[in-house]
XYZ file of C-alpha atoms in Angstrom:
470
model
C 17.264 -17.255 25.391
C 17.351 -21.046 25.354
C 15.963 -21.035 22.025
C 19.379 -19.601 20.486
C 21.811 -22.886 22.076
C 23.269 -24.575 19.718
C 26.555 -26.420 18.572
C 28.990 -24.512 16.755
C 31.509 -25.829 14.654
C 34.396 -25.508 13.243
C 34.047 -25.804 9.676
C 32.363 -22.669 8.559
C 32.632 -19.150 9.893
C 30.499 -18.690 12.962
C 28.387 -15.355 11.965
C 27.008 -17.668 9.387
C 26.354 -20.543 11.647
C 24.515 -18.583 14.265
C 22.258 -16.396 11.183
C 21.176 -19.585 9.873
C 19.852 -21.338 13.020
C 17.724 -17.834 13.828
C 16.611 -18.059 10.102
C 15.726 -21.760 10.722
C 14.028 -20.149 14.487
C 12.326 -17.512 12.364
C 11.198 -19.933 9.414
C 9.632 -22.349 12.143
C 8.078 -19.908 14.040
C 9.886 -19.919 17.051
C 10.621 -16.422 16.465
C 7.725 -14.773 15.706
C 7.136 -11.736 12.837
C 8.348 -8.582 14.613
C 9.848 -9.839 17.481
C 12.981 -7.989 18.752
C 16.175 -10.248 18.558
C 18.675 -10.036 21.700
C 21.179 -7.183 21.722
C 24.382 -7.892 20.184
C 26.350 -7.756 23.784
C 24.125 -10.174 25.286
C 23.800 -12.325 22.569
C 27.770 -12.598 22.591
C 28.047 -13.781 25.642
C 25.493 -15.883 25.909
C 26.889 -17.928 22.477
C 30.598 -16.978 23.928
C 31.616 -15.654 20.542
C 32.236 -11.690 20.106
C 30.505 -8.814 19.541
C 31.715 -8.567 16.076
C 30.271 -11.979 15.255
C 27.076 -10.978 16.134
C 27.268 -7.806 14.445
C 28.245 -9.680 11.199
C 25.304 -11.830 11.858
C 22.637 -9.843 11.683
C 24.114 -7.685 9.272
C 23.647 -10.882 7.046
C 20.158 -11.093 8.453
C 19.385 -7.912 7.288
C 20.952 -8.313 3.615
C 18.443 -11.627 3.807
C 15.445 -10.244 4.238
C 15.165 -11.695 7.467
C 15.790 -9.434 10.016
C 15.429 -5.321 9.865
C 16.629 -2.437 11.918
C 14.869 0.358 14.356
C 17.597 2.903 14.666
C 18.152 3.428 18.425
C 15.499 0.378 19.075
C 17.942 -2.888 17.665
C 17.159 -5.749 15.307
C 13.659 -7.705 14.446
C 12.939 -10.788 13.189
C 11.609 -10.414 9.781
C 9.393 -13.757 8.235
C 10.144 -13.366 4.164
C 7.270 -15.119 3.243
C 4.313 -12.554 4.695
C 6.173 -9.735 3.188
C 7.019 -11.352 -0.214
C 3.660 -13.462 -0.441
C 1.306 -10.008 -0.525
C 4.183 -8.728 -2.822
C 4.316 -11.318 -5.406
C 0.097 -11.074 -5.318
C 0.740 -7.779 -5.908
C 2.543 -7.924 -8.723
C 0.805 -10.780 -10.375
C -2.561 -8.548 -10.264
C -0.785 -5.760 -11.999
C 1.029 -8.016 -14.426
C -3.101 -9.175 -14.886
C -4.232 -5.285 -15.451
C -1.116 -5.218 -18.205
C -1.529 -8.342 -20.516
C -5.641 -8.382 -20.430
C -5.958 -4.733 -20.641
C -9.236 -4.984 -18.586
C -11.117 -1.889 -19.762
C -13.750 -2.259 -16.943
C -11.440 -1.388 -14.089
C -9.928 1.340 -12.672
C -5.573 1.773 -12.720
C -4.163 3.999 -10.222
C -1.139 1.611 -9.996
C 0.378 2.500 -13.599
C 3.309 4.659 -13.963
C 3.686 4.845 -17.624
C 2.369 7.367 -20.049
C -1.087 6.157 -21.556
C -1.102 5.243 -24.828
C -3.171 7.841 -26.075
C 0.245 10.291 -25.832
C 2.297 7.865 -28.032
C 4.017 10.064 -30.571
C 3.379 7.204 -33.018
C 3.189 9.151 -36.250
C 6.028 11.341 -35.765
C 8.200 8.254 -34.575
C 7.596 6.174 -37.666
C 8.813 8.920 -40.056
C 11.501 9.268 -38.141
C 12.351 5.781 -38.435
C 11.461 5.406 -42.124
C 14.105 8.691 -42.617
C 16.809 6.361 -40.257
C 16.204 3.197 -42.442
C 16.301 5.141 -45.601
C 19.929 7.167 -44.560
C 21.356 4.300 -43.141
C 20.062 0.822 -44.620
C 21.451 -2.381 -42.791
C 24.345 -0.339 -40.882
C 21.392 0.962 -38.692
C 20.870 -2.858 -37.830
C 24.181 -3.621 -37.989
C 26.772 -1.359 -36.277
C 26.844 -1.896 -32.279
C 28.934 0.513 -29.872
C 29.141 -0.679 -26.203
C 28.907 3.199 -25.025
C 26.448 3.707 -27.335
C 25.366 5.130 -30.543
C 27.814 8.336 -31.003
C 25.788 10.985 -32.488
C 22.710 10.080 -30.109
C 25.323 10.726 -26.863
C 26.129 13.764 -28.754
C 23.137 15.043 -29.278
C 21.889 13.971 -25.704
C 24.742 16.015 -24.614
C 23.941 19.003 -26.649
C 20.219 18.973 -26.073
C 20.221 18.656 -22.924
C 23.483 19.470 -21.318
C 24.235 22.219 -23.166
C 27.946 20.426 -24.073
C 28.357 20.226 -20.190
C 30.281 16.764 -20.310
C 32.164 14.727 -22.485
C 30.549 12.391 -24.829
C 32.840 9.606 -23.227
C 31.371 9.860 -20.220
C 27.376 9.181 -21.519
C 26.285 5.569 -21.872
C 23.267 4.273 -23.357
C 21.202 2.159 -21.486
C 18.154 -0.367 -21.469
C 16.343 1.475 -19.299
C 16.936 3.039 -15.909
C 16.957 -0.161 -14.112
C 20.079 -1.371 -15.866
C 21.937 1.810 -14.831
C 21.587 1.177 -11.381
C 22.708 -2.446 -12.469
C 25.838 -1.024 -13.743
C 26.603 1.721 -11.445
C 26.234 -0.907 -8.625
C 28.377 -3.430 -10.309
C 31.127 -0.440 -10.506
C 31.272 0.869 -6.696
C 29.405 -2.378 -4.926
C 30.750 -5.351 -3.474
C 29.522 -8.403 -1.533
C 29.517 -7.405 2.466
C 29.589 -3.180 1.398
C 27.030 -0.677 2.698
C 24.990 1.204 0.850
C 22.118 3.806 1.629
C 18.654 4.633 0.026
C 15.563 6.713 1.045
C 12.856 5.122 2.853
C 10.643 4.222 1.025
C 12.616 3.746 -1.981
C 11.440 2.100 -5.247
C 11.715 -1.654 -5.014
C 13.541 -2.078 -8.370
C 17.211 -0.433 -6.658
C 17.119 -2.601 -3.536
C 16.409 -6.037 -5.502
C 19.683 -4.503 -7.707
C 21.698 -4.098 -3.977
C 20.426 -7.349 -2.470
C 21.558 -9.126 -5.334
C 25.457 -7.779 -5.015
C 24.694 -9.095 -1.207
C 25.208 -5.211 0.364
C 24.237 -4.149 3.467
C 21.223 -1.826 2.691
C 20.761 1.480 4.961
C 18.123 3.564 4.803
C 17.186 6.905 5.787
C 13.770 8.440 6.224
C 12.665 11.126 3.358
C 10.970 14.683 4.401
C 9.045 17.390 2.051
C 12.596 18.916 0.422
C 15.042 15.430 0.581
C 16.035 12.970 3.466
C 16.473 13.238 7.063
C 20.333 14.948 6.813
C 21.250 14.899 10.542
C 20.377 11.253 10.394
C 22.510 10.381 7.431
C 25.419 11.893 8.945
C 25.059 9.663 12.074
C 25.286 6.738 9.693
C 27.961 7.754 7.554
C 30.375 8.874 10.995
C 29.695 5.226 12.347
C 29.791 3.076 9.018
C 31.729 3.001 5.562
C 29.041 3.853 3.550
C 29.991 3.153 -0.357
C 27.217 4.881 -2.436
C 23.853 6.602 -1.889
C 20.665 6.088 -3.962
C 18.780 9.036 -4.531
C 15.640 9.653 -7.073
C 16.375 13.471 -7.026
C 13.267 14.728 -8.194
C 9.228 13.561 -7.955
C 10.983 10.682 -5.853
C 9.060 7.255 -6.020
C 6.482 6.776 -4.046
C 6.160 10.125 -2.239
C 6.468 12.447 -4.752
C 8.748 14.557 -2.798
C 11.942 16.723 -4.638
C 15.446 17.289 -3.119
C 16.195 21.032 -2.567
C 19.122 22.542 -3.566
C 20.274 23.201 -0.349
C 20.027 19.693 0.624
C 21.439 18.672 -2.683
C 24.823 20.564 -1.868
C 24.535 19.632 1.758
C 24.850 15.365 0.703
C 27.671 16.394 -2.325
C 29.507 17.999 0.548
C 29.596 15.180 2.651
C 29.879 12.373 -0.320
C 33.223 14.324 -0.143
C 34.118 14.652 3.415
C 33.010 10.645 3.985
C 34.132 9.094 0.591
C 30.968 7.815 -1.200
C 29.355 8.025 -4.255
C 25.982 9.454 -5.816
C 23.403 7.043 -7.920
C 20.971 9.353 -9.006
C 17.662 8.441 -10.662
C 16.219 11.354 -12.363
C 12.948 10.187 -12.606
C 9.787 12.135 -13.997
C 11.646 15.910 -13.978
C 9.787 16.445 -17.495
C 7.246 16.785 -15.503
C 7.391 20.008 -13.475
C 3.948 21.960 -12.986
C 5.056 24.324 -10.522
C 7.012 27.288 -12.242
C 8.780 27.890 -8.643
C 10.275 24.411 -8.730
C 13.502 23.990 -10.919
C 15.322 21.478 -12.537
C 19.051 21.188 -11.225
C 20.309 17.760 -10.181
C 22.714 16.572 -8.266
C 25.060 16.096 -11.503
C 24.585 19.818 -12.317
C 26.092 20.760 -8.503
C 28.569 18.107 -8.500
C 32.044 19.419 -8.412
C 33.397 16.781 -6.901
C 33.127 13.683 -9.596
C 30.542 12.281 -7.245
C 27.660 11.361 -9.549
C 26.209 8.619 -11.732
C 23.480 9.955 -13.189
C 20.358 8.086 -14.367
C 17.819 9.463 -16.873
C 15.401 6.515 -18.942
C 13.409 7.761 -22.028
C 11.055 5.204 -20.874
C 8.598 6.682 -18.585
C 8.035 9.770 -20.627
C 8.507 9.024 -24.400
C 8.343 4.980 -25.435
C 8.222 2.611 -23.120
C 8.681 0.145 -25.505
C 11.861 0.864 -26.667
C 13.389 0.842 -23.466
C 15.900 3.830 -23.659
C 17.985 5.738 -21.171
C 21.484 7.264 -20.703
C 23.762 7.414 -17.593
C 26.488 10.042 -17.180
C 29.273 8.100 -15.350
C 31.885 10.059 -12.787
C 35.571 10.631 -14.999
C 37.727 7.721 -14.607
C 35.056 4.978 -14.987
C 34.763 4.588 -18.591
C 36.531 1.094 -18.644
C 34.697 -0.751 -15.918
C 31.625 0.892 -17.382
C 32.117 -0.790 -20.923
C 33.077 -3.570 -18.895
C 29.623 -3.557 -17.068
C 27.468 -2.579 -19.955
C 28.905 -6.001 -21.915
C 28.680 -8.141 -18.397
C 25.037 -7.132 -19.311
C 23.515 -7.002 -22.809
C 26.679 -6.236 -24.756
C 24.951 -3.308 -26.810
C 21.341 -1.401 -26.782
C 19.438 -1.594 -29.805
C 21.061 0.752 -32.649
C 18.145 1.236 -34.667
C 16.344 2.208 -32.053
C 19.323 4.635 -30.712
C 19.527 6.080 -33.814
C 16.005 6.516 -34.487
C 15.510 8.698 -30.949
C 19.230 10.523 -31.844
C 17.230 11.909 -34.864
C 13.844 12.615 -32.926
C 15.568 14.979 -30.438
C 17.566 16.659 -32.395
C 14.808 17.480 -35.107
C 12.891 19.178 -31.965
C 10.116 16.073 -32.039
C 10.870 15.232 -28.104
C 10.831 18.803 -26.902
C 7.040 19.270 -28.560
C 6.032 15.868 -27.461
C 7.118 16.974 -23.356
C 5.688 19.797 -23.523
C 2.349 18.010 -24.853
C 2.623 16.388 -22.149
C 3.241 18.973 -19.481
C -0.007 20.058 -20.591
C -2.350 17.310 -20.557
C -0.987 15.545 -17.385
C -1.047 19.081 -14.932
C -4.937 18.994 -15.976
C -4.904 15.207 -14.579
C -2.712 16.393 -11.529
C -4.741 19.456 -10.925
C -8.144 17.433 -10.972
C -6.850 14.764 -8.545
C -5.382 16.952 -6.243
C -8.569 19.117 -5.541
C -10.797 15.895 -5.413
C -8.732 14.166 -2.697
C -8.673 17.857 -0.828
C -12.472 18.049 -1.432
C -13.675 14.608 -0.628
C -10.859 12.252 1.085
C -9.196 15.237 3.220
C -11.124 13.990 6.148
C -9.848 10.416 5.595
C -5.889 10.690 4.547
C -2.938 13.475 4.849
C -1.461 14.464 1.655
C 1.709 16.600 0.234
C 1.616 17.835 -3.300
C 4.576 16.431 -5.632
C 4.184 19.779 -7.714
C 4.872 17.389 -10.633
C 5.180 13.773 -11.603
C 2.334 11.132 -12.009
C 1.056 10.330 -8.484
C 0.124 11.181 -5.291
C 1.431 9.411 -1.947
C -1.357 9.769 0.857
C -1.121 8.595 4.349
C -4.323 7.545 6.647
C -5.016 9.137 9.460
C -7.114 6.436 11.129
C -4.263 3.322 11.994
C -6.934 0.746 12.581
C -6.863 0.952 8.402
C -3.879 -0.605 6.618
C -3.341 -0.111 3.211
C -2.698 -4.012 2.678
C -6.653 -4.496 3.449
C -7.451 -1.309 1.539
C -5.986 -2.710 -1.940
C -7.957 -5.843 -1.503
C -11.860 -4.006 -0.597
C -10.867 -1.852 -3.651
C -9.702 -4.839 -5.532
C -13.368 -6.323 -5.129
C -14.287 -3.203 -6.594
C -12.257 -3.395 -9.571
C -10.177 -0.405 -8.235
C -6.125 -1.015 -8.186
C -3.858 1.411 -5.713
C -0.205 0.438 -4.566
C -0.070 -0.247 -0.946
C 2.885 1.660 0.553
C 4.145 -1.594 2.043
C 5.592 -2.301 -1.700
C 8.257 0.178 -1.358
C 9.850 -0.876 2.251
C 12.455 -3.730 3.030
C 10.792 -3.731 6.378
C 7.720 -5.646 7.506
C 5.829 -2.872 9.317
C 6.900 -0.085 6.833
C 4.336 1.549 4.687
C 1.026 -0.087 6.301
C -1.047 3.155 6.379
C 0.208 4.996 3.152
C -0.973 3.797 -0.275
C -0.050 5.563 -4.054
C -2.818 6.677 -6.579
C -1.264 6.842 -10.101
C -3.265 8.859 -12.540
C -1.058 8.151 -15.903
C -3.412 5.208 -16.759
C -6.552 6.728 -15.969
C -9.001 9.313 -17.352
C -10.864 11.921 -15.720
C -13.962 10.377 -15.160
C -12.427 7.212 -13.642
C -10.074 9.921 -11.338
C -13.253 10.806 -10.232
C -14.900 7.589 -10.116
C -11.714 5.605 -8.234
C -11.793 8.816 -5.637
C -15.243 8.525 -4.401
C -15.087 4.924 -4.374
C -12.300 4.998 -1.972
C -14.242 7.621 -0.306
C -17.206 4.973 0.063
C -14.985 2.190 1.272
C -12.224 3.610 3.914
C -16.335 5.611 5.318
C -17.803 1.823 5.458
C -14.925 0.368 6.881
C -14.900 3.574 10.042
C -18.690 2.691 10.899
């Protein structure tokens, strides 16, 4: 314990003080990666401050990066740099795959459509009709909620006139949604929940508005409800991210019953829904059905989150949100904080696509070509990793999340043997805030890839995780 005296004073509140001389322990490696920091009691009293203050503290370690929490086990020191050193190699290889478009290797890491689906044809006459009915004021014309006639149409298309048009927003993307539905319900110091894993995108959004981040592990049909409620009776919990359906990395789909179950208790303990709709287009099981949280939601619970990107254009970064009633003005608010206005041509041009009956053909193109992708990767890894990993079918979506069963073989050291091999995967560790999460799962991706590298990539992996067991 000697290792934690030092001089308080009187200047600066003294949670802060007492996280930033642990940070400084952990940074200089007199707190090593992992190791379990004292309890909060005897921490107290060995600083004489109170429990609270140490509570505070590591809550602020937490938010940092540098500490993380074992429910029933306490608080670990957390060193950002291993973590966010393999991360930011991870992402520079991928950024690599992108801009050289490498045609020797094999993806498994992409998530968007290949390029092969692009509805390219049908997309430029329907701009060329948009430029021809509207001229300049297609350019010109900028409304913060969005381009009318698209929310509209989104609302018909796909609602079925279920909400008010007032209540749809346009958005760049799915990742500005969460922006803006965190900015809305999330202050500095306030806890929020997510699924663990979660995708990485939502908790850089969170750590930014300097929240306290909870998570809660995620099973076959949604997360771990008996352990939610424990954290929602013992903290203030003000929102819950959720990707509803095909959930990213683990493929795995809320059911309806657990659906209701978290809208009944986003009632009883005061707390909102962010929910990321994420690949539902892409259902191959006729016994799974579409019906989100927003559909059950009687309670004015949800923001919902759908982006255009992942399964039409990725280019022209398109999604809506349909925002709770009563949050239209700090939603405008939001939306300008942001990028003012999406771009109208574009708005315009995908208003017209879906209403003409383009977008409907072009999922359903899809649907078809993707379940033969799904169909063939799924029976390979039965037929020749089965013996290596443990897997759970998504029913849907564009990847498979597969655990190894021998724990002498981390995922971190699988990317990089692949890697040598010209073979990409995403190491689960990429979706955890904490350092020991995700070290035997890894995600195969086949959006990017074509049959014959699907079959290549699986027998290579195959190959290496039988070497590396000898």
């Amino acid at each position: 314990m000697e290792k934690y005296i030092f001089e308080l004073n009187e200047e600066e509140p003294k949670y802060i003080q007492i996280a930033n001389h642990i940070k400084n322990l952990i940074n200089s490696k007199c707190i090593n990666d992992g190791e379990k920091l004292p309890p909060i009691r005897k921490l107290a009293e060995f600083l004489n401050v109170n429990n609270v203050t140490i509570v505070n503290c590591y809550k602020k370690l937490q938010s940092e990066g540098y500490a993380y929490q074992k429910m029933g086990s306490g608080t670990f020191a957390k060193r950002r740099e291993v973590m966010q050193k393999f991360k930011n190699e991870y992402s520079k290889e991928i950024k690599n795959i992108i801009n050289k478009n490498h045609g020797d290797i094999i993806d498994f890491t992409g998530e968007s459509l290949s390029d092969l689906y692009f509805p390219i044809k049908e997309f430029k006459e329907v701009l060329n009709r948009v430029l021809d009915r509207d001229g300049a004021e297609a350019l010109l014309i900028q409304e913060t909620l969005g381009y009318g006639e698209l929310r509209e149409t989104i609302n018909n298309a796909f609602w079925n006139k279920r909400f008010d048009e007032e209540e749809i927003l346009i958005l760049s993307g799915a990742q500005q949604g969460i922006d803006i539905a965190a900015k809305a319900i999330v202050n500095i110091n306030d806890n929020v929940m997510v699924e663990k894993p979660t995708y990485g995108g939502a908790l850089s959004v969170f750590k930014w508005r300097r929240a306290n981040i909870f998570e809660v592990p995620i099973n076959d049909d949604g997360i771990d409800i008996k352990l939610f409620e424990n954290i929602l009776k013992k903290n203030k919990i003000k929102c819950f991210y959720a990707m509803s359906y095909f959930h990213n990395p683990t493929g795995a789909s809320y059911s309806k019953e657990c659906k209701l179950k978290i809208l009944e208790l986003a009632e009883k303990y005061d707390f909102y829904i962010i929910e990321d709709d994420y690949l539902s287009e892409l259902i191959y099981d006729e016994n799974l059905n579409h019906e989100p949280f927003k559909v059950l939601d009687k309670g004015n619970r949800v923001f919902y989150i759908k982006s255009f990107s992942k399964i039409f254009l990725p280019g022209i970064r398109l999604g809506y949100m349909i925002y709770p009633d009563g949050f239209k003005e700090v939603m405008q608010s939001s939306k300008i904080n942001t990028d003012i206005a999406t771009s109208t041509l574009m708005q315009r041009a995908l208003e017209l696509y879906i209403r003409e009956g383009y977008f409907k053909g072009h999922i359903e193109i899809l649907k078809k070509e993707y379940k033969k992708r799904y169909n063939m990767m799924r029976n390979l890894i039965k037929d020749q990793l089965s013996d290596y990993i443990e897997m759970k079918e998504p029913r849907g979506g564009l990847y498979f999340y597969l655990k190894l069963k021998d724990k002498n073989i981390s995922s971190k050291e699988l990317f990089y043997r692949l890697k040598d091999k010209k073979i990409f995967i995403t190491p689960g560790i990429v979706f955890y805030k904490d350092i020991d999460g995700g070290v035997d799962s890894f995600r195969l991706c086949f959006s990017q890839t074509n049959e014959n590298k699907i079959k290549e990539g699986i027998y290579v992996i195959k190959e290496v995780i039988n070497k590396w067991r000898i």
